[in-house]
Tab-separated table of C-alpha atoms in Angstrom:
chain	number	residue	atom	x	y	z
E	1	ALA	CA	132.144	119.299	33.724
E	2	GLN	CA	129.761	121.974	32.544
E	3	SER	CA	126.092	121.919	33.408
E	4	VAL	CA	122.943	123.989	33.202
E	5	THR	CA	119.970	124.259	35.559
E	6	GLN	CA	116.548	125.327	34.356
E	7	LEU	CA	113.871	125.386	37.024
E	8	GLY	CA	110.184	124.880	36.409
E	9	SER	CA	109.504	122.438	33.606
E	10	HIS	CA	106.247	124.186	32.651
E	11	VAL	CA	105.852	127.950	32.544
E	12	SER	CA	102.507	129.653	31.911
E	13	VAL	CA	102.397	133.256	30.780
E	14	SER	CA	99.526	135.478	29.694
E	15	GLU	CA	99.569	136.926	26.214
E	16	GLY	CA	101.212	140.353	26.405
E	17	ALA	CA	102.965	139.636	29.695
E	18	LEU	CA	106.691	139.338	30.355
E	19	VAL	CA	108.341	136.035	29.514
E	20	LEU	CA	111.164	135.152	31.942
E	21	LEU	CA	112.998	131.835	31.755
E	22	ARG	CA	115.814	131.277	34.231
E	23	CYS	CA	119.097	129.550	33.448
E	24	ASN	CA	122.030	129.047	35.802
E	25	TYR	CA	125.228	127.433	34.622
E	26	SER	CA	128.272	125.759	36.087
E	27	SER	CA	131.559	125.946	34.230
E	28	SER	CA	135.210	125.872	35.243
E	29	VAL	CA	136.239	127.812	32.138
E	30	PRO	CA	134.745	130.874	30.453
E	31	PRO	CA	131.457	129.670	29.031
E	32	TYR	CA	129.624	130.019	25.789
E	33	LEU	CA	125.880	130.111	26.502
E	34	PHE	CA	122.960	129.434	24.216
E	35	TRP	CA	119.184	129.487	24.186
E	36	TYR	CA	117.360	127.205	21.749
E	37	VAL	CA	113.656	126.954	20.954
E	38	GLN	CA	111.840	123.846	19.799
E	39	TYR	CA	108.354	123.949	18.317
E	40	PRO	CA	106.248	120.780	18.394
E	41	ASN	CA	107.677	117.968	16.288
E	42	GLN	CA	110.489	120.156	14.995
E	43	GLY	CA	114.222	120.445	15.504
E	44	LEU	CA	116.171	122.990	17.526
E	45	GLN	CA	116.386	126.613	16.466
E	46	LEU	CA	118.996	128.956	17.901
E	47	LEU	CA	117.430	131.964	19.647
E	48	LEU	CA	120.610	133.670	20.797
E	49	LYS	CA	124.112	133.034	22.067
E	50	TYR	CA	126.729	134.600	24.354
E	51	THR	CA	130.369	134.147	23.372
E	52	SER	CA	132.249	136.614	25.603
E	53	ALA	CA	131.321	139.790	23.751
E	54	ALA	CA	128.456	142.007	24.964
E	55	THR	CA	126.781	140.707	28.113
E	56	LEU	CA	123.298	141.686	26.889
E	57	VAL	CA	122.497	139.544	23.889
E	58	LYS	CA	119.604	140.142	21.543
E	59	GLY	CA	118.151	137.279	19.573
E	60	ILE	CA	115.371	136.478	17.184
E	61	ASN	CA	111.641	136.967	17.780
E	62	GLY	CA	112.194	139.752	20.333
E	63	PHE	CA	114.052	137.639	22.892
E	64	GLU	CA	117.118	138.754	24.794
E	65	ALA	CA	119.325	137.387	27.557
E	66	GLU	CA	121.864	138.876	29.933
E	67	PHE	CA	125.051	137.131	31.009
E	68	LYS	CA	125.810	137.757	34.690
E	69	LYS	CA	129.077	136.158	35.705
E	70	SER	CA	128.661	136.994	39.408
E	71	GLU	CA	125.341	135.145	39.467
E	72	THR	CA	126.349	132.434	36.931
E	73	SER	CA	123.111	133.177	35.153
E	74	PHE	CA	121.867	133.665	31.610
E	75	HIS	CA	118.134	134.358	31.938
E	76	LEU	CA	115.954	134.705	28.835
E	77	THR	CA	113.334	137.449	28.582
E	78	LYS	CA	110.776	138.840	26.182
E	79	PRO	CA	108.751	141.938	27.137
E	80	SER	CA	105.442	140.816	25.647
E	81	ALA	CA	104.444	137.212	25.014
E	82	HIS	CA	102.739	136.193	21.776
E	83	MET	CA	100.739	133.060	21.168
E	84	SER	CA	103.445	131.997	18.726
E	85	ASP	CA	105.962	131.848	21.614
E	86	ALA	CA	104.391	128.620	22.875
E	87	ALA	CA	107.245	126.121	22.575
E	88	GLU	CA	109.954	124.391	24.566
E	89	TYR	CA	113.059	126.396	25.423
E	90	PHE	CA	116.472	124.987	26.240
E	91	CYS	CA	119.479	126.677	27.783
E	92	ALA	CA	122.870	125.170	26.933
E	93	VAL	CA	126.526	125.726	27.864
E	94	SER	CA	129.757	125.053	26.036
E	95	SER	CA	133.223	126.582	25.966
E	96	TYR	CA	135.966	127.492	23.568
E	97	TYR	CA	138.368	125.204	25.427
E	98	GLY	CA	138.305	121.445	25.714
E	99	ASN	CA	136.076	119.231	23.648
E	100	ASN	CA	133.335	121.829	23.063
E	101	ARG	CA	130.539	119.562	24.118
E	102	LEU	CA	127.188	121.311	24.428
E	103	ALA	CA	125.399	120.520	27.682
E	104	PHE	CA	121.650	121.211	27.848
E	105	GLY	CA	119.261	122.024	30.616
E	106	LYS	CA	116.041	120.033	30.967
E	107	GLY	CA	113.984	122.645	29.213
E	108	ASN	CA	110.984	124.885	29.904
E	109	GLN	CA	107.663	124.204	28.209
E	110	VAL	CA	106.061	127.611	27.715
E	111	VAL	CA	102.287	127.870	27.507
E	112	VAL	CA	100.784	131.212	26.446
E	113	ILE	CA	97.326	131.937	27.848
E	114	PRO	CA	95.064	134.127	25.696
V	1	ASN	CA	120.889	123.910	1.477
V	2	ALA	CA	123.961	123.486	3.667
V	3	GLY	CA	123.371	121.784	6.965
V	4	VAL	CA	123.072	118.492	8.822
V	5	THR	CA	121.048	115.692	7.250
V	6	GLN	CA	119.699	112.801	9.304
V	7	THR	CA	118.122	109.614	8.004
V	8	PRO	CA	115.675	108.101	8.600
V	9	LYS	CA	113.192	110.590	10.050
V	10	PHE	CA	111.029	107.891	11.642
V	11	GLN	CA	111.703	104.262	12.558
V	12	VAL	CA	109.926	101.533	14.472
V	13	LEU	CA	112.022	98.610	15.703
V	14	LYS	CA	111.253	95.440	17.567
V	15	THR	CA	113.190	94.712	20.733
V	16	GLY	CA	116.512	93.101	19.835
V	17	GLN	CA	116.699	94.435	16.292
V	18	SER	CA	119.635	96.507	15.168
V	19	MET	CA	119.798	99.654	13.100
V	20	THR	CA	122.077	102.512	12.156
V	21	LEU	CA	121.108	106.170	12.220
V	22	GLN	CA	122.911	108.173	9.573
V	23	CYS	CA	124.147	111.738	9.846
V	24	ALA	CA	125.983	113.820	7.274
V	25	GLN	CA	127.086	117.452	7.237
V	26	ASP	CA	128.321	119.500	4.306
V	27	MET	CA	129.870	122.426	6.211
V	28	ASN	CA	133.356	120.931	6.586
V	29	HIS	CA	132.923	120.889	10.381
V	30	ASN	CA	135.420	119.008	12.517
V	31	SER	CA	133.192	118.090	15.472
V	32	MET	CA	130.024	116.014	15.363
V	33	TYR	CA	127.644	114.906	18.121
V	34	TRP	CA	124.761	112.542	18.793
V	35	TYR	CA	122.100	113.489	21.342
V	36	ARG	CA	118.906	111.864	22.520
V	37	GLN	CA	115.890	113.846	23.680
V	38	ASP	CA	113.419	112.484	26.188
V	39	PRO	CA	110.506	114.320	27.843
V	40	GLY	CA	111.642	116.275	30.890
V	41	MET	CA	115.286	115.308	30.366
V	42	GLY	CA	116.451	117.840	27.805
V	43	LEU	CA	119.046	116.649	25.308
V	44	ARG	CA	121.695	114.261	26.556
V	45	LEU	CA	124.946	113.579	24.766
V	46	ILE	CA	125.436	109.980	23.646
V	47	TYR	CA	128.743	110.156	21.745
V	48	TYR	CA	130.788	112.799	20.042
V	49	SER	CA	133.648	113.045	17.593
V	50	ALA	CA	136.018	115.974	17.997
V	51	SER	CA	137.662	115.281	14.649
V	52	GLU	CA	137.821	112.678	11.926
V	53	GLY	CA	139.155	109.419	13.345
V	54	THR	CA	138.259	110.102	16.990
V	55	THR	CA	135.166	109.296	19.019
V	56	ASP	CA	134.383	109.639	22.725
V	57	LYS	CA	131.592	108.687	25.081
V	58	GLY	CA	129.164	111.283	26.284
V	59	GLU	CA	126.690	111.205	29.118
V	60	VAL	CA	124.581	108.172	28.067
V	61	PRO	CA	126.644	105.870	25.781
V	62	ASN	CA	125.416	102.456	26.955
V	63	GLY	CA	123.721	100.453	24.205
V	64	TYR	CA	125.156	102.539	21.378
V	65	ASN	CA	128.177	102.546	19.102
V	66	VAL	CA	129.346	105.193	16.662
V	67	SER	CA	131.489	105.458	13.570
V	68	ARG	CA	133.098	108.573	12.184
V	69	LEU	CA	133.283	107.312	8.638
V	70	ASN	CA	134.923	110.436	7.259
V	71	LYS	CA	134.781	114.135	7.981
V	72	ARG	CA	131.199	114.403	6.679
V	73	GLU	CA	129.536	111.357	8.205
V	74	PHE	CA	128.917	110.224	11.790
V	75	SER	CA	126.648	107.228	12.299
V	76	LEU	CA	124.992	105.897	15.456
V	77	ARG	CA	124.325	102.173	15.789
V	78	LEU	CA	121.964	100.324	18.075
V	79	GLU	CA	123.130	96.713	18.144
V	80	SER	CA	120.178	95.293	20.091
V	81	ALA	CA	117.398	97.816	20.506
V	82	ALA	CA	115.555	98.090	23.822
V	83	PRO	CA	112.325	99.950	24.675
V	84	SER	CA	114.418	102.333	26.814
V	85	GLN	CA	116.014	103.562	23.601
V	86	THR	CA	112.705	104.938	22.361
V	87	SER	CA	113.574	108.581	21.877
V	88	VAL	CA	114.190	111.381	19.424
V	89	TYR	CA	117.791	111.425	18.228
V	90	PHE	CA	119.562	114.559	17.048
V	91	CYS	CA	122.856	114.854	15.257
V	92	ALA	CA	124.824	118.109	15.397
V	93	SER	CA	128.059	119.493	14.034
V	94	ARG	CA	130.376	122.323	15.033
V	95	GLY	CA	133.152	123.990	13.098
V	96	THR	CA	135.624	126.613	14.186
V	97	GLY	CA	134.009	129.311	16.227
V	98	ASP	CA	130.975	128.768	18.370
V	99	GLY	CA	128.114	127.709	16.147
V	100	TYR	CA	126.366	124.359	16.393
V	101	THR	CA	124.089	123.104	13.624
V	102	PHE	CA	121.432	120.486	14.381
V	103	GLY	CA	119.713	118.016	12.126
V	104	SER	CA	115.944	117.680	12.087
V	105	GLY	CA	115.952	114.527	14.206
V	106	THR	CA	115.054	110.845	14.016
V	107	ARG	CA	112.039	109.649	15.959
V	108	LEU	CA	112.698	106.058	17.052
V	109	THR	CA	110.175	103.747	18.692
V	110	VAL	CA	111.235	100.354	20.046
V	111	VAL	CA	108.350	97.968	20.737
Protein backbone atom coordinates (compact mmCIF):
# COMPACT_ATOMS: atom_id res chain seq x y z
CA ALA A 1 0.00 0.00 0.00
CA GLN A 2 1.13 3.53 -0.71
CA SER A 3 1.36 6.14 2.00
CA VAL A 4 2.59 9.65 2.67
CA THR A 5 4.08 11.22 5.80
CA GLN A 6 3.88 14.94 6.46
CA LEU A 7 5.42 16.06 9.72
CA GLY A 8 4.37 19.10 11.69
CA SER A 9 0.66 19.78 11.43
CA HIS A 10 1.15 23.55 11.82
CA VAL A 11 3.95 25.47 10.15
CA SER A 12 4.61 29.16 10.83
CA VAL A 13 6.65 31.20 8.39
CA SER A 14 7.46 34.90 8.25
CA GLU A 15 6.36 36.88 5.23
CA GLY A 16 9.24 36.89 2.74
CA ALA A 17 10.91 33.83 4.25
CA LEU A 18 11.38 30.40 2.68
CA VAL A 19 8.42 28.03 2.79
CA LEU A 20 9.50 24.38 3.19
CA LEU A 21 6.96 21.59 3.62
CA ARG A 22 8.32 18.06 3.90
CA CYS A 23 6.74 14.99 2.34
CA ASN A 24 8.06 11.43 2.44
CA TYR A 25 6.31 8.64 0.61
CA SER A 26 6.18 4.87 0.63
CA SER A 27 5.39 3.03 -2.57
CA SER A 28 6.24 -0.39 -3.97
CA VAL A 29 5.84 0.84 -7.55
CA PRO A 30 7.01 4.01 -9.28
CA PRO A 31 4.94 6.77 -7.74
CA TYR A 32 3.01 9.72 -8.98
CA LEU A 33 3.26 12.52 -6.40
CA PHE A 34 1.07 15.54 -5.89
CA TRP A 35 0.81 18.65 -3.77
CA TYR A 36 -2.63 20.18 -3.20
CA VAL A 37 -3.60 23.42 -1.47
CA GLN A 38 -6.86 24.08 0.33
CA TYR A 39 -7.98 27.56 1.31
CA PRO A 40 -10.52 27.93 4.12
CA ASN A 41 -13.92 26.46 3.28
CA GLN A 42 -12.85 25.60 -0.25
CA GLY A 43 -12.02 22.47 -2.20
CA LEU A 44 -8.64 21.12 -3.24
CA GLN A 45 -6.51 22.88 -5.82
CA LEU A 46 -3.60 21.14 -7.53
CA LEU A 47 -0.30 22.95 -6.94
CA LEU A 48 1.98 20.60 -8.85
CA LYS A 49 2.56 16.97 -9.72
CA TYR A 50 5.41 14.56 -10.49
CA THR A 51 4.71 11.81 -13.01
CA SER A 52 8.16 10.39 -13.83
CA ALA A 53 9.35 13.22 -16.06
CA ALA A 54 11.62 15.98 -14.69
CA THR A 55 12.49 15.52 -11.03
CA LEU A 56 12.21 19.26 -10.30
CA VAL A 57 8.60 20.24 -10.77
CA LYS A 58 7.35 23.80 -10.93
CA GLY A 59 3.79 24.60 -10.00
CA ILE A 60 1.45 27.50 -9.57
CA ASN A 61 1.93 30.50 -7.27
CA GLY A 62 5.73 30.16 -7.27
CA PHE A 63 5.87 26.74 -5.63
CA GLU A 64 8.17 23.93 -6.69
CA ALA A 65 9.03 20.44 -5.48
CA GLU A 66 11.88 18.03 -6.11
CA PHE A 67 11.46 14.27 -6.39
CA LYS A 68 14.33 12.42 -4.71
CA LYS A 69 13.99 8.68 -5.15
CA SER A 70 16.95 7.86 -2.88
CA GLU A 71 15.32 9.77 -0.03
CA THR A 72 11.70 8.86 -0.96
CA SER A 73 10.91 12.53 -0.62
CA PHE A 74 8.94 15.18 -2.47
CA HIS A 75 9.40 18.38 -0.44
CA LEU A 76 7.53 21.56 -1.40
CA THR A 77 9.29 24.93 -1.39
CA LYS A 78 8.64 28.56 -2.17
CA PRO A 79 11.48 31.11 -1.89
CA SER A 80 9.43 33.94 -0.41
CA ALA A 81 6.18 33.52 1.50
CA HIS A 82 3.21 35.80 0.85
CA MET A 83 0.27 36.38 3.13
CA SER A 84 -1.90 34.73 0.49
CA ASP A 85 0.01 31.44 1.01
CA ALA A 86 -1.79 30.87 4.31
CA ALA A 87 -3.69 27.63 3.69
CA GLU A 88 -3.55 23.90 4.28
CA TYR A 89 -1.23 21.86 2.08
CA PHE A 90 -1.54 18.16 1.34
CA CYS A 91 0.96 15.79 -0.20
CA ALA A 92 -0.49 12.74 -1.98
CA VAL A 93 0.80 9.62 -3.74
CA SER A 94 -0.64 7.45 -6.48
CA SER A 95 0.75 5.29 -9.26
CA TYR A 96 0.13 4.41 -12.86
CA TYR A 97 -0.27 0.75 -11.91
CA GLY A 98 -2.98 -0.87 -9.85
CA ASN A 99 -6.16 0.87 -8.85
CA ASN A 100 -4.74 4.41 -8.92
CA ARG A 101 -6.02 5.32 -5.51
CA LEU A 102 -4.73 8.65 -4.23
CA ALA A 103 -3.40 8.45 -0.68
CA PHE A 104 -3.04 11.73 1.25
CA GLY A 105 -0.84 12.88 4.05
CA LYS A 106 -2.38 14.54 7.10
CA GLY A 107 -1.64 18.01 5.86
CA ASN A 108 0.30 21.10 6.95
CA GLN A 109 -1.55 24.21 8.08
CA VAL A 110 0.64 27.13 7.02
CA VAL A 111 0.42 30.39 8.93
CA VAL A 112 2.21 33.43 7.47
CA ILE A 113 3.40 35.98 10.03
CA PRO A 114 3.55 39.60 8.85
CA ASN B 1 -17.78 24.18 -16.94
CA ALA B 2 -16.48 20.61 -17.07
CA GLY B 3 -15.74 19.05 -13.73
CA VAL B 4 -17.11 17.17 -10.74
CA THR B 5 -20.42 18.30 -9.24
CA GLN B 6 -21.43 17.37 -5.71
CA THR B 7 -24.83 17.86 -4.10
CA PRO B 8 -25.79 18.98 -1.56
CA LYS B 9 -23.14 21.44 -0.39
CA PHE B 10 -24.36 21.44 3.21
CA GLN B 11 -26.52 19.01 5.20
CA VAL B 12 -27.54 18.55 8.80
CA LEU B 13 -28.85 15.13 9.83
CA LYS B 14 -30.15 13.69 13.04
CA THR B 15 -28.56 10.52 14.36
CA GLY B 16 -30.12 7.52 12.64
CA GLN B 17 -31.33 9.36 9.56
CA SER B 18 -30.24 8.28 6.12
CA MET B 19 -29.12 10.29 3.14
CA THR B 20 -27.35 10.01 -0.19
CA LEU B 21 -24.57 12.28 -1.37
CA GLN B 22 -24.58 12.72 -5.12
CA CYS B 23 -21.58 13.08 -7.39
CA ALA B 24 -21.47 13.50 -11.15
CA GLN B 25 -18.62 14.12 -13.58
CA ASP B 26 -18.82 15.15 -17.21
CA MET B 27 -15.24 14.33 -18.28
CA ASN B 28 -15.90 10.72 -19.31
CA HIS B 29 -13.55 9.51 -16.55
CA ASN B 30 -13.45 5.83 -15.67
CA SER B 31 -12.45 6.06 -12.00
CA MET B 32 -14.35 7.83 -9.24
CA TYR B 33 -13.62 8.19 -5.51
CA TRP B 34 -15.23 9.28 -2.26
CA TYR B 35 -13.08 10.80 0.48
CA ARG B 36 -13.81 12.25 3.89
CA GLN B 37 -11.78 15.06 5.42
CA ASP B 38 -11.42 15.49 9.15
CA PRO B 39 -9.17 17.95 11.02
CA GLY B 40 -5.65 16.59 11.42
CA MET B 41 -6.45 13.44 9.44
CA GLY B 42 -6.05 14.58 5.86
CA LEU B 43 -8.36 12.99 3.31
CA ARG B 44 -9.20 9.33 3.76
CA LEU B 45 -10.62 7.13 1.05
CA ILE B 46 -14.06 5.70 1.78
CA TYR B 47 -14.89 3.85 -1.45
CA TYR B 48 -13.79 3.97 -5.04
CA SER B 49 -14.94 2.74 -8.41
CA ALA B 50 -12.26 1.86 -10.94
CA SER B 51 -14.80 1.59 -13.74
CA GLU B 52 -18.52 1.49 -14.36
CA GLY B 53 -20.02 -1.52 -12.61
CA THR B 54 -17.25 -1.99 -10.03
CA THR B 55 -16.81 -0.63 -6.52
CA ASP B 56 -14.25 -1.36 -3.81
CA LYS B 57 -13.69 -0.44 -0.19
CA GLY B 58 -11.11 2.13 0.73
CA GLU B 59 -9.55 2.96 4.06
CA VAL B 60 -12.71 3.85 6.06
CA PRO B 61 -15.78 2.14 4.49
CA ASN B 62 -17.75 1.25 7.63
CA GLY B 63 -21.16 2.92 7.78
CA TYR B 64 -21.24 3.76 4.08
CA ASN B 65 -22.46 2.23 0.84
CA VAL B 66 -21.89 3.37 -2.72
CA SER B 67 -23.49 2.99 -6.11
CA ARG B 68 -21.86 3.53 -9.47
CA LEU B 69 -25.07 4.30 -11.29
CA ASN B 70 -23.42 4.82 -14.66
CA LYS B 71 -20.13 6.17 -15.91
CA ARG B 72 -21.02 9.73 -14.83
CA GLU B 73 -22.51 9.20 -11.39
CA PHE B 74 -21.15 7.78 -8.12
CA SER B 75 -23.30 8.18 -5.02
CA LEU B 76 -22.44 7.69 -1.35
CA ARG B 77 -25.14 6.56 1.07
CA LEU B 78 -25.28 6.79 4.83
CA GLU B 79 -27.93 4.31 5.96
CA SER B 80 -28.00 5.34 9.63
CA ALA B 81 -26.01 8.48 10.28
CA ALA B 82 -23.82 8.74 13.38
CA PRO B 83 -22.09 11.80 14.89
CA SER B 84 -18.75 10.21 13.93
CA GLN B 85 -19.72 10.73 10.31
CA THR B 86 -19.70 14.49 10.73
CA SER B 87 -17.14 15.49 8.13
CA VAL B 88 -16.50 17.15 4.80
CA TYR B 89 -16.96 14.72 1.92
CA PHE B 90 -15.17 15.06 -1.40
CA CYS B 91 -15.84 13.23 -4.61
CA ALA B 92 -13.10 12.92 -7.24
CA SER B 93 -12.66 11.41 -10.67
CA ARG B 94 -9.68 10.29 -12.73
CA GLY B 95 -9.42 9.51 -16.41
CA THR B 96 -6.53 8.14 -18.40
CA GLY B 97 -3.28 9.74 -17.44
CA ASP B 98 -2.56 11.12 -14.02
CA GLY B 99 -5.00 13.91 -13.32
CA TYR B 100 -7.55 13.85 -10.52
CA THR B 101 -10.44 16.31 -10.41
CA PHE B 102 -12.17 17.08 -7.11
CA GLY B 103 -15.63 18.37 -6.40
CA SER B 104 -16.19 21.31 -4.09
CA GLY B 105 -17.27 19.14 -1.17
CA THR B 106 -20.29 18.42 1.02
CA ARG B 107 -20.20 19.59 4.61
CA LEU B 108 -22.21 17.12 6.70
CA THR B 109 -23.13 17.55 10.35
CA VAL B 110 -24.80 14.73 12.29
CA VAL B 111 -26.41 15.81 15.56
